[in-house]
CSV table of C-alpha atoms and ligand atoms in Angstrom, one decimal:
chain,number,residue,atom,x,y,z
N,9,MET,CA,4.9,31.6,-8.3
N,10,THR,CA,2.7,29.7,-11.0
N,11,THR,CA,4.1,27.7,-13.9
N,12,ARG,CA,1.8,26.8,-17.0
N,13,ALA,CA,1.3,23.5,-18.8
N,14,ARG,CA,-0.9,22.1,-21.4
N,15,LEU,CA,-2.1,18.6,-22.3
N,16,THR,CA,-4.5,17.2,-25.0
N,17,LEU,CA,-7.2,14.4,-24.3
N,18,ASP,CA,-8.1,12.6,-27.6
N,19,PRO,CA,-9.9,9.2,-27.6
N,20,ALA,CA,-8.3,8.4,-30.8
N,21,PHE,CA,-4.9,7.9,-29.0
N,22,ARG,CA,-5.5,4.7,-26.9
N,23,VAL,CA,-2.9,3.0,-25.0
N,24,ALA,CA,-4.8,-0.2,-23.8
N,25,PRO,CA,-8.0,-1.0,-22.0
N,26,VAL,CA,-8.0,-0.1,-18.3
N,27,GLU,CA,-7.1,-3.7,-16.6
N,28,PRO,CA,-9.1,-3.9,-13.3
N,29,ARG,CA,-6.3,-5.9,-11.9
N,30,LEU,CA,-4.1,-2.9,-11.8
N,31,PHE,CA,-6.0,-2.0,-8.6
N,32,GLY,CA,-4.7,-5.0,-6.5
N,33,SER,CA,-3.3,-5.0,-3.0
N,34,PHE,CA,-1.3,-7.3,-0.8
N,35,VAL,CA,-1.9,-9.1,2.5
N,36,GLU,CA,1.2,-10.7,4.0
N,37,HIS,CA,1.6,-12.5,7.3
N,38,MET,CA,3.6,-9.5,8.5
N,39,GLY,CA,3.2,-7.4,11.5
N,40,ARG,CA,-0.5,-6.5,12.0
N,41,CYS,CA,-1.7,-6.9,8.4
N,42,VAL,CA,-3.6,-10.2,9.2
N,43,TYR,CA,-3.8,-10.3,12.9
N,44,THR,CA,-5.7,-7.3,14.3
N,45,GLY,CA,-5.8,-5.8,10.7
N,46,ILE,CA,-8.2,-7.8,8.6
N,47,PHE,CA,-8.7,-10.6,11.2
N,48,GLU,CA,-9.6,-9.9,14.9
N,49,PRO,CA,-11.8,-12.6,16.5
N,50,GLY,CA,-13.6,-10.7,19.4
N,51,HIS,CA,-13.4,-7.2,17.8
N,52,PRO,CA,-16.6,-5.5,18.1
N,53,SER,CA,-17.1,-5.2,14.4
N,54,ALA,CA,-16.0,-8.9,13.8
N,55,GLY,CA,-18.5,-11.7,12.9
N,56,PRO,CA,-18.2,-15.2,13.8
N,57,ASP,CA,-15.5,-15.7,11.2
N,58,GLY,CA,-13.3,-13.1,12.9
N,59,PHE,CA,-13.1,-10.7,10.0
N,60,ARG,CA,-13.2,-7.0,10.9
N,61,GLU,CA,-16.3,-5.7,9.2
N,62,ASP,CA,-15.1,-2.1,9.6
N,63,VAL,CA,-12.0,-3.0,7.6
N,64,LEU,CA,-14.1,-5.0,4.9
N,65,GLU,CA,-16.1,-2.0,4.3
N,66,LEU,CA,-12.9,0.2,3.8
N,67,VAL,CA,-11.5,-2.4,1.6
N,68,ARG,CA,-14.6,-2.3,-0.6
N,69,GLU,CA,-14.6,1.6,-0.6
N,70,LEU,CA,-10.9,1.4,-1.6
N,71,GLY,CA,-11.9,-0.3,-4.8
N,72,VAL,CA,-9.3,-3.1,-4.5
N,73,THR,CA,-10.0,-5.9,-7.1
N,74,LEU,CA,-7.2,-8.4,-6.2
N,75,VAL,CA,-5.3,-9.4,-3.2
N,76,ARG,CA,-1.8,-11.2,-3.3
N,77,TYR,CA,-1.2,-13.6,-0.3
N,78,PRO,CA,0.4,-14.8,1.9
N,79,GLY,CA,3.8,-13.0,1.3
N,80,GLY,CA,6.1,-11.5,0.8
N,81,ASN,CA,9.2,-12.6,2.5
N,82,PHE,CA,7.0,-14.6,4.9
N,83,VAL,CA,6.0,-17.1,2.0
N,84,SER,CA,9.8,-18.2,1.3
N,85,ASN,CA,9.7,-20.4,4.4
N,86,HIS,CA,6.0,-21.0,4.8
N,87,ARG,CA,4.5,-24.5,5.1
N,88,TRP,CA,0.7,-23.8,3.8
N,89,GLU,CA,-0.3,-27.1,5.7
N,90,ASP,CA,0.3,-25.4,9.1
N,91,GLY,CA,-2.6,-22.9,8.2
N,92,VAL,CA,-5.4,-25.4,7.2
N,93,GLY,CA,-7.6,-27.9,9.3
N,94,PRO,CA,-9.1,-27.3,12.7
N,95,ALA,CA,-7.6,-24.3,14.3
N,96,GLU,CA,-7.0,-26.1,17.6
N,97,HIS,CA,-4.8,-28.5,15.8
N,98,ARG,CA,-2.8,-25.9,14.2
N,99,PRO,CA,0.9,-25.6,15.3
N,100,THR,CA,2.5,-22.6,16.5
N,101,THR,CA,5.6,-21.9,14.2
N,102,LEU,CA,8.4,-19.3,13.8
N,103,ASP,CA,8.3,-16.9,10.7
N,104,LEU,CA,12.1,-16.3,10.2
N,105,ALA,CA,11.4,-13.5,7.7
N,106,TRP,CA,10.0,-11.1,10.3
N,107,ARG,CA,11.0,-12.9,13.5
N,108,THR,CA,7.4,-13.5,14.4
N,109,VAL,CA,5.6,-16.2,16.4
N,110,GLU,CA,2.8,-17.4,14.0
N,111,ASP,CA,-0.3,-19.2,15.5
N,112,ASN,CA,-1.6,-20.1,12.0
N,113,SER,CA,-5.2,-19.4,13.3
N,114,PHE,CA,-5.6,-17.6,9.7
N,115,GLY,CA,-4.7,-19.6,6.7
N,116,LEU,CA,-5.5,-20.4,3.2
N,117,ASN,CA,-9.3,-21.3,3.7
N,118,GLU,CA,-9.8,-18.2,5.9
N,119,PHE,CA,-8.2,-16.2,3.2
N,120,MET,CA,-10.4,-17.5,0.5
N,121,ALA,CA,-13.6,-16.9,2.8
N,122,TRP,CA,-12.3,-13.3,3.3
N,123,THR,CA,-11.8,-12.5,-0.4
N,124,ALA,CA,-15.3,-13.6,-1.0
N,125,ARG,CA,-16.6,-11.1,1.5
N,126,ALA,CA,-14.1,-8.3,0.1
N,127,GLU,CA,-15.2,-9.2,-3.3
N,128,VAL,CA,-11.6,-9.4,-4.4
N,129,GLU,CA,-9.8,-12.0,-6.7
N,130,PRO,CA,-7.0,-14.0,-4.9
N,131,MET,CA,-3.5,-14.2,-6.1
N,132,MET,CA,-1.6,-16.9,-4.3
N,133,ALA,CA,2.2,-17.0,-3.8
N,134,LEU,CA,4.1,-20.4,-3.7
N,135,ASN,CA,7.1,-21.0,-1.4
N,136,LEU,CA,10.0,-21.5,-3.9
N,137,GLY,CA,12.6,-20.5,-1.3
N,138,THR,CA,12.8,-23.4,1.1
N,139,ARG,CA,10.3,-25.8,-0.9
N,140,GLY,CA,10.0,-27.0,-4.4
N,141,VAL,CA,8.0,-28.6,-7.2
N,142,ALA,CA,6.1,-31.2,-5.0
N,143,GLU,CA,4.7,-28.9,-2.3
N,144,ALA,CA,3.6,-26.3,-4.9
N,145,LEU,CA,1.7,-29.0,-6.8
N,146,GLU,CA,0.3,-30.3,-3.5
N,147,LEU,CA,-1.0,-26.8,-2.6
N,148,VAL,CA,-2.5,-26.2,-5.9
N,149,GLU,CA,-4.2,-29.5,-5.9
N,150,TYR,CA,-5.4,-29.2,-2.2
N,151,ALA,CA,-6.8,-25.6,-3.2
N,152,THR,CA,-8.2,-26.0,-6.6
N,153,PHE,CA,-8.9,-29.8,-7.5
N,154,PRO,CA,-12.7,-30.7,-7.2
N,155,ALA,CA,-12.7,-33.8,-5.1
N,156,GLY,CA,-11.7,-37.5,-5.1
N,157,THR,CA,-7.8,-37.2,-4.6
N,158,ARG,CA,-5.8,-37.0,-1.4
N,159,TRP,CA,-5.1,-33.3,-1.3
N,160,SER,CA,-8.7,-32.2,-2.6
N,161,GLU,CA,-10.3,-34.5,-0.1
N,162,LEU,CA,-8.3,-33.1,2.8
N,163,ARG,CA,-9.6,-29.6,1.7
N,164,ARG,CA,-13.2,-30.9,1.8
N,165,SER,CA,-12.6,-32.6,5.2
N,166,HIS,CA,-11.6,-28.8,6.2
N,167,GLY,CA,-15.1,-27.5,5.3
N,168,ALA,CA,-14.2,-26.3,1.8
N,169,ASP,CA,-16.3,-28.5,-0.3
N,170,LYS,CA,-16.0,-26.5,-3.6
N,171,PRO,CA,-12.6,-26.0,-5.1
N,172,HIS,CA,-11.2,-22.5,-4.6
N,173,ASP,CA,-11.3,-20.4,-7.9
N,174,ILE,CA,-7.5,-19.3,-7.9
N,175,ARG,CA,-6.2,-18.4,-11.4
N,176,LEU,CA,-3.1,-16.5,-10.3
N,177,TRP,CA,-0.1,-18.1,-8.8
N,178,CYS,CA,3.3,-16.5,-8.1
N,179,LEU,CA,6.4,-18.9,-8.4
N,180,GLY,CA,7.9,-17.5,-5.3
N,181,ASN,CA,9.0,-14.1,-3.9
N,182,GLU,CA,12.2,-12.0,-4.3
N,183,LEU,CA,14.3,-14.9,-4.5
N,184,ASP,CA,17.0,-12.4,-6.1
N,185,GLY,CA,17.5,-10.9,-2.5
N,186,PRO,CA,20.0,-12.3,-0.1
N,187,TRP,CA,17.5,-11.5,2.7
N,188,GLN,CA,15.2,-14.3,1.3
N,189,MET,CA,14.9,-17.7,3.0
N,190,GLY,CA,16.2,-19.8,0.1
N,191,HIS,CA,17.9,-16.9,-1.8
N,192,LYS,CA,19.0,-18.2,-5.3
N,193,THR,CA,21.0,-17.1,-8.2
N,194,ALA,CA,19.1,-16.3,-11.3
N,195,ARG,CA,20.0,-19.6,-13.0
N,196,GLU,CA,19.0,-21.7,-9.9
N,197,TYR,CA,15.8,-20.0,-9.6
N,198,GLY,CA,15.1,-19.9,-13.2
N,199,ARG,CA,15.3,-23.7,-13.4
N,200,LEU,CA,13.2,-24.2,-10.3
N,201,ALA,CA,10.6,-21.8,-11.6
N,202,ALA,CA,10.5,-23.4,-15.1
N,203,GLU,CA,10.0,-27.1,-13.5
N,204,THR,CA,7.4,-25.8,-11.2
N,205,ALA,CA,5.6,-23.9,-14.2
N,206,ARG,CA,5.9,-27.1,-16.3
N,207,ALA,CA,4.2,-29.1,-13.5
N,208,LEU,CA,1.6,-26.6,-12.6
N,209,LYS,CA,0.6,-26.1,-16.5
N,210,ARG,CA,0.4,-29.8,-16.8
N,211,PHE,CA,-2.0,-30.0,-13.8
N,212,ASP,CA,-4.0,-27.1,-15.3
N,213,PRO,CA,-2.9,-25.2,-18.5
N,214,THR,CA,-5.2,-22.4,-17.6
N,215,LEU,CA,-3.4,-21.2,-14.6
N,216,SER,CA,-1.6,-17.9,-15.0
N,217,LEU,CA,2.0,-18.0,-13.4
N,218,VAL,CA,4.1,-15.1,-12.5
N,219,ALA,CA,8.0,-15.5,-12.4
N,220,CYS,CA,9.9,-13.5,-9.8
N,221,GLY,CA,11.7,-10.4,-11.3
N,222,SER,CA,14.1,-8.0,-9.2
N,223,SER,CA,13.2,-6.7,-5.7
N,224,ASN,CA,14.1,-3.2,-6.9
N,225,SER,CA,15.9,-1.3,-9.3
N,226,SER,CA,19.1,-0.7,-7.5
N,227,ILE,CA,20.0,-4.4,-6.9
N,228,ALA,CA,23.2,-5.3,-8.7
N,229,THR,CA,21.4,-8.0,-10.8
N,230,PHE,CA,18.5,-5.9,-12.0
N,231,GLY,CA,17.9,-6.7,-15.6
N,232,SER,CA,20.4,-9.7,-15.7
N,233,TRP,CA,18.3,-11.6,-13.5
N,234,GLU,CA,15.1,-11.1,-15.7
N,235,ALA,CA,17.0,-12.1,-18.7
N,236,GLN,CA,18.2,-15.2,-17.2
N,237,VAL,CA,15.0,-16.2,-15.4
N,238,LEU,CA,13.2,-15.6,-18.7
N,239,GLU,CA,15.6,-17.6,-20.7
N,240,GLU,CA,14.4,-20.7,-18.5
N,241,THR,CA,10.8,-19.8,-18.2
N,242,TYR,CA,9.7,-17.5,-21.0
N,243,ASP,CA,7.1,-19.9,-22.7
N,244,LEU,CA,5.9,-21.2,-19.5
N,245,VAL,CA,5.0,-18.3,-17.6
N,246,ASP,CA,2.3,-15.4,-18.0
N,247,TYR,CA,4.0,-12.5,-16.2
N,248,ILE,CA,7.3,-11.3,-14.8
N,249,SER,CA,7.1,-9.4,-11.3
N,250,LEU,CA,8.5,-6.0,-10.4
N,251,HIS,CA,8.7,-4.6,-7.0
N,252,ALA,CA,9.5,-1.0,-5.9
N,253,TYR,CA,9.2,0.8,-2.8
N,254,TYR,CA,9.9,4.8,-2.6
N,255,ASP,CA,11.5,6.3,0.4
N,256,PRO,CA,10.8,9.7,1.6
N,257,SER,CA,12.8,9.8,4.6
N,258,ASP,CA,16.4,10.8,3.1
N,259,GLY,CA,15.1,14.6,3.0
N,260,ASP,CA,15.4,14.9,-0.7
N,261,ALA,CA,11.7,15.8,-1.3
N,262,ASP,CA,12.1,16.8,-5.1
N,263,SER,CA,13.5,13.3,-5.9
N,264,PHE,CA,10.8,11.5,-3.8
N,265,LEU,CA,8.0,13.5,-5.6
N,266,ALA,CA,9.6,12.3,-8.9
N,267,SER,CA,9.5,8.6,-7.8
N,268,ALA,CA,7.4,7.6,-10.8
N,269,ALA,CA,10.5,8.3,-13.0
N,270,ASP,CA,12.0,5.2,-11.4
N,271,MET,CA,8.8,3.1,-11.8
N,272,GLU,CA,8.6,4.1,-15.6
N,273,HIS,CA,12.2,3.2,-16.0
N,274,MET,CA,11.5,-0.3,-14.4
N,275,ILE,CA,8.6,-0.9,-16.6
N,276,ARG,CA,10.3,0.1,-19.8
N,277,SER,CA,13.6,-1.7,-18.8
N,278,ILE,CA,11.9,-5.1,-17.9
N,279,ALA,CA,9.5,-4.9,-20.9
N,280,ALA,CA,12.5,-4.5,-23.1
N,281,THR,CA,14.4,-7.4,-21.4
N,282,ALA,CA,11.4,-9.5,-21.9
N,283,ASP,CA,11.2,-8.6,-25.5
N,284,HIS,CA,14.9,-9.4,-25.9
N,285,VAL,CA,14.5,-12.8,-24.6
N,286,ALA,CA,11.4,-13.4,-27.0
N,287,ALA,CA,13.4,-12.3,-29.8
N,288,THR,CA,16.2,-14.7,-29.1
N,289,LEU,CA,13.8,-17.5,-28.5
N,290,ARG,CA,11.8,-16.6,-31.6
N,291,SER,CA,8.8,-16.6,-29.4
N,292,PRO,CA,5.7,-14.7,-30.7
N,293,ARG,CA,4.5,-14.2,-27.1
N,294,ARG,CA,4.5,-10.7,-25.5
N,295,LEU,CA,5.0,-11.1,-21.8
N,296,ARG,CA,3.0,-8.8,-19.4
N,297,LEU,CA,4.3,-7.3,-16.2
N,298,SER,CA,3.0,-7.9,-12.7
N,299,PHE,CA,3.9,-4.9,-10.4
N,300,ASP,CA,3.0,-7.1,-7.5
N,301,GLU,CA,4.5,-4.9,-4.8
N,302,TRP,CA,4.7,-1.1,-5.0
N,303,ASN,CA,4.1,1.8,-2.5
N,304,VAL,CA,5.9,4.5,-0.5
N,305,TRP,CA,7.9,3.0,2.5
N,306,TYR,CA,9.9,5.1,5.1
N,307,GLN,CA,12.4,2.1,4.7
N,308,SER,CA,15.4,3.7,6.1
N,309,ARG,CA,13.6,4.0,9.5
N,310,PHE,CA,13.3,0.5,9.6
N,311,GLY,CA,16.2,-1.3,11.5
N,312,GLY,CA,16.0,-4.5,9.4
N,313,GLU,CA,15.0,-8.0,10.2
N,314,SER,CA,17.8,-8.8,12.4
N,315,SER,CA,16.9,-5.8,14.8
N,316,LEU,CA,13.5,-7.6,15.6
N,317,ASP,CA,12.9,-9.6,18.8
N,318,TRP,CA,10.5,-12.4,18.5
N,319,ALA,CA,7.0,-11.3,19.1
N,320,ARG,CA,3.3,-12.1,18.1
N,321,HIS,CA,1.8,-9.8,15.4
N,322,PRO,CA,4.2,-6.8,16.4
N,323,ARG,CA,3.7,-3.2,15.0
N,324,LEU,CA,6.0,-3.5,12.0
N,325,ILE,CA,6.6,-0.5,9.6
N,326,GLU,CA,3.3,1.1,10.4
N,327,ASP,CA,4.2,4.2,8.5
N,328,ARG,CA,2.1,7.2,8.9
N,329,TYR,CA,1.4,8.8,5.4
N,330,ASP,CA,1.0,12.4,4.6
N,331,VAL,CA,-0.2,14.5,1.7
N,332,THR,CA,3.2,14.4,-0.2
N,333,ASP,CA,3.1,10.6,0.3
N,334,ALA,CA,-0.4,10.6,-1.2
N,335,VAL,CA,0.6,12.7,-4.2
N,336,VAL,CA,3.5,10.2,-4.9
N,337,VAL,CA,1.0,7.3,-4.7
N,338,GLY,CA,-1.3,9.1,-7.0
N,339,SER,CA,1.6,9.6,-9.5
N,340,LEU,CA,2.5,5.9,-9.2
N,341,LEU,CA,-1.0,4.9,-10.1
N,342,ILE,CA,-0.7,7.4,-12.9
N,343,THR,CA,2.4,5.4,-14.1
N,344,LEU,CA,0.8,2.1,-13.9
N,345,LEU,CA,-2.1,3.3,-16.1
N,346,ARG,CA,0.2,5.0,-18.6
N,347,ASN,CA,1.8,1.6,-19.1
N,348,ALA,CA,-1.4,-0.5,-19.2
N,349,ASP,CA,-0.2,-2.0,-22.5
N,350,ARG,CA,2.6,-3.8,-20.6
N,351,VAL,CA,1.4,-3.9,-16.8
N,352,GLY,CA,-1.4,-6.3,-16.5
N,353,ILE,CA,-1.4,-6.7,-12.5
N,354,ALA,CA,-0.4,-4.3,-9.8
N,355,CYS,CA,-0.4,-4.6,-5.9
N,356,GLN,CA,-0.1,-1.9,-3.6
N,357,ALA,CA,1.7,-3.3,-0.6
N,358,GLN,CA,0.2,-3.7,1.9
N,359,LEU,CA,-3.5,-3.4,2.7
N,360,ALA,CA,-3.8,-2.9,6.4
N,361,ASN,CA,-1.3,-1.4,9.0
N,362,VAL,CA,2.0,-2.5,7.4
N,363,ILE,CA,2.8,0.3,5.0
N,364,ALA,CA,-1.0,0.5,4.2
N,365,PRO,CA,-4.0,2.7,3.2
N,366,ILE,CA,-6.1,1.1,6.2
N,367,MET,CA,-5.0,1.4,9.6
N,368,THR,CA,-6.6,-0.2,12.7
N,369,GLU,CA,-6.2,-0.3,16.4
N,370,PRO,CA,-6.8,-3.6,18.1
N,371,GLY,CA,-10.2,-3.4,19.6
N,372,GLY,CA,-10.5,0.0,18.2
N,373,PRO,CA,-11.3,2.0,15.2
N,374,ALA,CA,-10.2,1.6,11.5
N,375,TRP,CA,-9.3,4.6,9.5
N,376,ARG,CA,-8.2,5.8,5.9
N,377,GLN,CA,-4.5,7.1,5.5
N,378,SER,CA,-3.9,10.0,3.2
N,379,VAL,CA,-2.9,7.5,0.5
N,380,PHE,CA,-6.2,5.6,0.4
N,381,HIS,CA,-7.8,8.6,-1.4
N,382,PRO,CA,-6.0,8.7,-4.7
N,383,PHE,CA,-6.2,5.0,-5.0
N,384,ALA,CA,-9.9,5.0,-4.2
N,385,LEU,CA,-10.7,7.7,-6.7
N,386,THR,CA,-8.5,6.1,-9.6
N,387,ALA,CA,-10.0,2.7,-8.9
N,388,ARG,CA,-13.4,4.1,-9.1
N,389,HIS,CA,-13.1,6.4,-12.0
N,390,ALA,CA,-10.5,5.0,-14.4
N,391,ARG,CA,-12.9,3.3,-16.8
N,392,GLY,CA,-12.8,2.0,-20.4
N,393,GLU,CA,-9.6,2.8,-22.3
N,394,VAL,CA,-6.3,4.5,-21.0
N,395,LEU,CA,-5.5,7.4,-23.3
N,396,ARG,CA,-1.9,8.5,-24.4
N,397,VAL,CA,-1.5,11.9,-22.6
N,398,GLU,CA,1.9,14.0,-23.1
N,399,PRO,CA,1.8,17.0,-21.1
N,400,GLU,CA,4.1,20.0,-21.8
N,401,SER,CA,5.3,21.4,-18.7
N,402,ALA,CA,8.1,23.0,-16.8
N,403,ALA,CA,10.9,20.9,-15.7
N,404,ILE,CA,12.1,20.0,-12.1
N,405,GLU,CA,15.6,19.3,-11.5
N,406,THR,CA,16.3,16.2,-9.1
N,407,ALA,CA,19.3,14.8,-7.7
N,408,LYS,CA,18.1,11.1,-8.3
N,409,TYR,CA,16.4,11.4,-11.8
N,410,GLY,CA,17.7,14.6,-13.4
N,411,GLU,CA,15.1,16.7,-15.0
N,412,VAL,CA,11.6,15.5,-14.8
N,413,PRO,CA,8.3,17.2,-15.8
N,414,SER,CA,6.6,18.9,-13.2
N,415,VAL,CA,3.2,17.7,-14.4
N,416,TRP,CA,2.6,13.9,-14.7
N,417,ALA,CA,-0.7,12.8,-16.1
N,418,THR,CA,-3.1,10.1,-17.6
N,419,ALA,CA,-6.7,9.8,-18.6
N,420,THR,CA,-9.2,7.3,-19.4
N,421,HIS,CA,-12.1,7.3,-21.9
N,422,ASP,CA,-15.3,5.1,-21.4
N,423,PRO,CA,-16.4,4.3,-24.8
N,424,ALA,CA,-19.8,3.3,-23.6
N,425,SER,CA,-20.7,6.8,-22.0
N,426,GLY,CA,-18.2,9.0,-23.8
N,427,ALA,CA,-16.9,10.2,-20.5
N,428,VAL,CA,-13.2,11.2,-20.0
N,429,THR,CA,-11.3,11.3,-16.7
N,430,LEU,CA,-8.1,13.1,-16.2
N,431,PHE,CA,-5.8,12.2,-13.3
N,432,VAL,CA,-2.9,14.6,-12.9
N,433,VAL,CA,-0.2,15.5,-10.4
N,434,ASN,CA,1.8,18.8,-9.9
N,435,ARG,CA,5.1,17.6,-8.4
N,436,ASP,CA,6.2,21.1,-8.0
N,437,ARG,CA,6.6,21.9,-4.2
N,438,ARG,CA,7.0,25.7,-4.7
N,439,ALA,CA,4.7,26.7,-7.6
N,440,ALA,CA,1.1,26.2,-8.5
N,441,CYS,CA,0.5,25.3,-12.2
N,442,ASP,CA,-2.2,26.5,-14.6
N,443,LEU,CA,-3.2,23.7,-16.7
N,444,ASP,CA,-4.8,24.0,-20.1
N,445,VAL,CA,-6.6,20.8,-21.1
N,446,VAL,CA,-7.8,20.4,-24.7
N,447,LEU,CA,-10.7,18.4,-24.7
N,448,PRO,CA,-12.7,16.4,-27.3
N,449,GLY,CA,-16.0,18.3,-28.4
N,450,GLY,CA,-19.2,17.8,-26.6
N,451,LEU,CA,-17.7,17.4,-23.0
N,452,GLN,CA,-18.2,19.4,-19.9
N,453,PRO,CA,-16.6,19.0,-16.5
N,454,VAL,CA,-18.8,17.3,-13.9
N,455,GLU,CA,-16.4,16.6,-11.0
N,456,HIS,CA,-13.1,18.3,-9.9
N,457,VAL,CA,-11.4,17.0,-6.8
N,458,GLU,CA,-7.9,17.5,-5.5
N,459,LEU,CA,-5.7,16.2,-2.7
N,460,ALA,CA,-3.4,19.1,-1.5
N,461,ASP,CA,-2.9,21.1,1.8
N,462,GLU,CA,-1.2,24.2,2.9
N,463,ASP,CA,0.8,21.7,5.1
N,464,PRO,CA,1.9,19.0,2.9
N,465,THR,CA,3.1,17.0,6.1
N,466,ALA,CA,-0.6,16.7,7.3
N,467,ALA,CA,-1.6,13.2,8.0
N,468,ASN,CA,-4.5,11.2,9.3
N,469,SER,CA,-4.6,9.4,12.6
N,470,ALA,CA,-7.0,7.4,14.9
N,471,ALA,CA,-7.4,10.7,16.9
N,472,GLU,CA,-7.8,12.9,13.6
N,473,PRO,CA,-9.1,10.3,10.9
N,474,TYR,CA,-10.5,13.1,8.5
N,475,ARG,CA,-7.5,15.6,8.6
N,476,VAL,CA,-6.6,14.7,5.0
N,477,VAL,CA,-9.4,14.2,2.6
N,478,PRO,CA,-10.0,15.1,-1.1
N,479,ARG,CA,-11.3,18.5,-1.3
N,480,PRO,CA,-13.4,20.1,-4.3
N,481,GLY,CA,-11.0,21.7,-6.8
N,482,SER,CA,-11.6,25.5,-7.4
N,483,GLY,CA,-11.4,27.8,-10.4
N,484,LEU,CA,-12.0,25.5,-13.1
N,485,ARG,CA,-12.9,27.4,-16.4
N,486,HIS,CA,-14.4,25.8,-19.4
N,487,GLN,CA,-15.2,27.0,-22.9
N,488,ASP,CA,-15.8,24.8,-25.9
N,489,ARG,CA,-12.8,22.4,-26.2
N,490,LEU,CA,-10.6,24.1,-23.5
N,491,ALA,CA,-10.7,23.7,-19.8
N,492,THR,CA,-8.2,25.6,-17.6
N,493,LEU,CA,-7.5,24.6,-14.1
N,494,THR,CA,-5.1,25.4,-11.3
N,495,LEU,CA,-3.0,22.6,-9.8
N,496,PRO,CA,-1.8,23.6,-6.3
N,497,PRO,CA,1.8,22.9,-5.4
N,498,THR,CA,2.4,19.1,-4.4
N,499,SER,CA,-1.1,18.0,-5.4
N,500,TRP,CA,-3.0,15.1,-7.0
N,501,THR,CA,-6.1,16.2,-9.2
N,502,MET,CA,-8.9,14.3,-10.8
N,503,VAL,CA,-11.3,16.0,-13.4
N,504,ARG,CA,-14.2,14.1,-14.8
N,505,PHE,CA,-15.7,15.2,-17.9
N,506,ALA,CA,-19.1,13.8,-19.1
N,507,VAL,CA,-21.0,14.3,-22.5
N,508,LYS,CA,-23.2,17.4,-22.6
N,509,GLU,CA,-26.8,16.6,-22.2
T,620,AHR,O1,6.1,-5.6,1.9
T,620,AHR,C1,7.1,-5.8,2.6
T,620,AHR,C2,8.1,-6.7,2.1
T,620,AHR,O2,8.9,-6.0,1.1
T,620,AHR,C3,7.6,-8.1,1.5
T,620,AHR,O3,7.6,-9.0,2.5
T,620,AHR,C4,8.9,-8.5,0.5
T,620,AHR,O4,8.5,-9.1,-0.5
T,620,AHR,C5,9.4,-6.9,0.0
T,620,AHR,O5,10.7,-7.0,0.3
């Protein structure tokens, strides 16, 4: 069975410039993301700093631009001081979020050295769960003040002579969630975030601050949390955060493939909530959104934090991703780009081993999961301006989101070269789709790749790291201003068009 769809690419219809910070990731002290993920002293590929070079190479290939650190739930009971100074003097501590024994051999200064090697921007989260304004100020002074004060001199005595260039600070993590150490009501958190923001902006008005939004769209306080938090913080912060994980494990594959409908709903709802608060405060500012945790996560397979025994860097939520998961990840990236006028930051959670595009074995290899590929290709080829693209396609009926269009797409236009790149998914599991693409004049297709497989459950592993890779698309026909291609069932596709020589 084949369906038909049509879309038009027109550089006159722009959404916003492609923001490089949309291709962010997340490194939490959780499971094996840090230890034996990005950091493994003694690994054959690690240098004297303990950073795995094989992982660094994959991070650069993935095209990650920004990395949020050190959590996540971990940060809400974290003492940053435990992770700085001579490694032999650092304490062994208990991380209550993931019931993990933490030796603190990797901390702020190691992370900053790693970001330089990975060529990514750092985004730091502050502990506003069990700590407050004073400790946040001390950390920011330690990290970013040049010299001559108690905390900046302490940093220099730790070998970091120059201040770290950290522009982005998260005011806590998921404090709406009862699982969070130091969980708060919206008013309690809003007041604390406001006072922390006021102090940080007094310290350095150029810092960009992110207030915590909801942890997901099904939590009872979704929407009202943001409204109350922003009533306290609106003119003091630069972003409000959103988090969302999509779970394939309940067997409802049609709804899972339509997960972007929830992401779109979250973005629109929180943008509207922020605009409502701006209106009531008569504020001319338009707040941006930081979607700083998003991904596919087989969450219902995870027994929860209380099921965990105390351990050192245990294997936690090391989900193995298949082709369907990669198509969903591609559709979520499409959604972030489609909303580039509001979403200024996005972080796929997480980077290595923990629900991650990059997997490693301790002492062994590193490899790309299926979800690595749509991220890497989108990060590499989404350039210039995002175009408004509105496909006409068949509809799919889903239990969770009602009717959704089978084809979901975005495109970018690079004004410098005239190139246009289309990113599109076919969420139909049963039918291929013949897609007509109406193009601006003077373009020709130069690359057509897709992620699809006769077996949508195919996945990569240490033994079979290249089972799922992008493959050349076939059967693209092009004449004048019309290109026609076939999207296989459950597929992600990218087509690049360049100006004809
Ligand atoms: O990424 C895993 C966890 O998911 C993070 O620690 C938390 O912020 C979210 O609930």
